[in-house]
Amino acid sequence: MSRKVIITCAVTGAIHTPSMSKALPVTPQEIADAAVDAAEAGAAIVHLHARNPKTGQPDQSPEAFAPFLKIIKQRTNAVINLTTGGAPTMTVDERVRPAAVYKPEVASLNMGSMNFGFFGMLNRFKKFDHDWELKHLQNKDIVFRNTFQDIEYVLKTLAETGTRFEFECYDTAHLYNLAYFLEQGLVKPPLFIQTVFGLQGGTGAHPEDVLHMKRTADRLFGDKYVWSVLGAGRNQLPIAAMAAAMGANIRVGLEDSLWAAPGRMASSNAEQVTLARKIVEGLGLEIATPDEAREMLDLKGGDKLEV
């Protein structure tokens, strides 16, 4: 039987700004449509942030999530994954609220503090429609706080909800942080580990970086984890291709990259999912359905989302 590969689509995020791409979903309807289209293209999981519908600024209020969550739940069987990362400027209490209210099957969780740098994108993008965009991108003083206390707070806040986690690991230290929480009994297998490559402030996107993260995860977790990869920007599809051949699941989406090919911006999240699916199927593998992803990750079921 062919190995099944979970494709996650992160449809909007908090890094890119509306002036960068007309394809970036901003309004609740746009976010809902993007998620549904991505699921129809083959994404088993949709990873969701909310935005202010007028300015496109990240918005982590639970009320901002409700309109598109209702639509997505009605229109697709995809696994819903809510961010607890939000944006680096938010407190951990702000960031965890949507997941605490709606109790999704999966919530993302950043596994360590790090410098965040978006300023490199100013080499390409020059014109912005909203004042906040330039301030957001040119800031070289961002520390994305995810202390042991913060991580423990998220884990304990969601402990009784049945929500499992997409553990976002931007460096090997984050894998060791996760190993600590496993030893403490605050997380349980199977661990859905999302290793992140090519973001300014995190580990690089060289093939050796991918191999090093995989070797470290294998040594720390053995058969207790499910591996996925995220390549930022132009690294999205090369990382996906390399890692899928090594046994990984893959994450794509306009949160992580605005591109479909060198010099060509993606027309939609669904286009990126389609490209990822071609990689998977070109390797002789099969994409996982939402229910197969639920089984692989031991999820509680889509009917448990409270919206």
mmCIF file of C-alpha atoms in Angstrom, residues 15 32 101 189 236:
data_model
loop_
_atom_site.group_PDB
_atom_site.id
_atom_site.type_symbol
_atom_site.label_atom_id
_atom_site.label_comp_id
_atom_site.label_asym_id
_atom_site.label_seq_id
_atom_site.Cartn_x
_atom_site.Cartn_y
_atom_site.Cartn_z
ATOM 1 C CA ILE A 15 3.431 37.574 8.011
ATOM 2 C CA ALA A 32 -13.473 30.499 4.074
ATOM 3 C CA VAL A 101 -13.246 28.971 22.672
ATOM 4 C CA PRO A 189 2.222 10.806 21.028
ATOM 5 C CA GLN A 236 8.263 26.008 -0.154
#
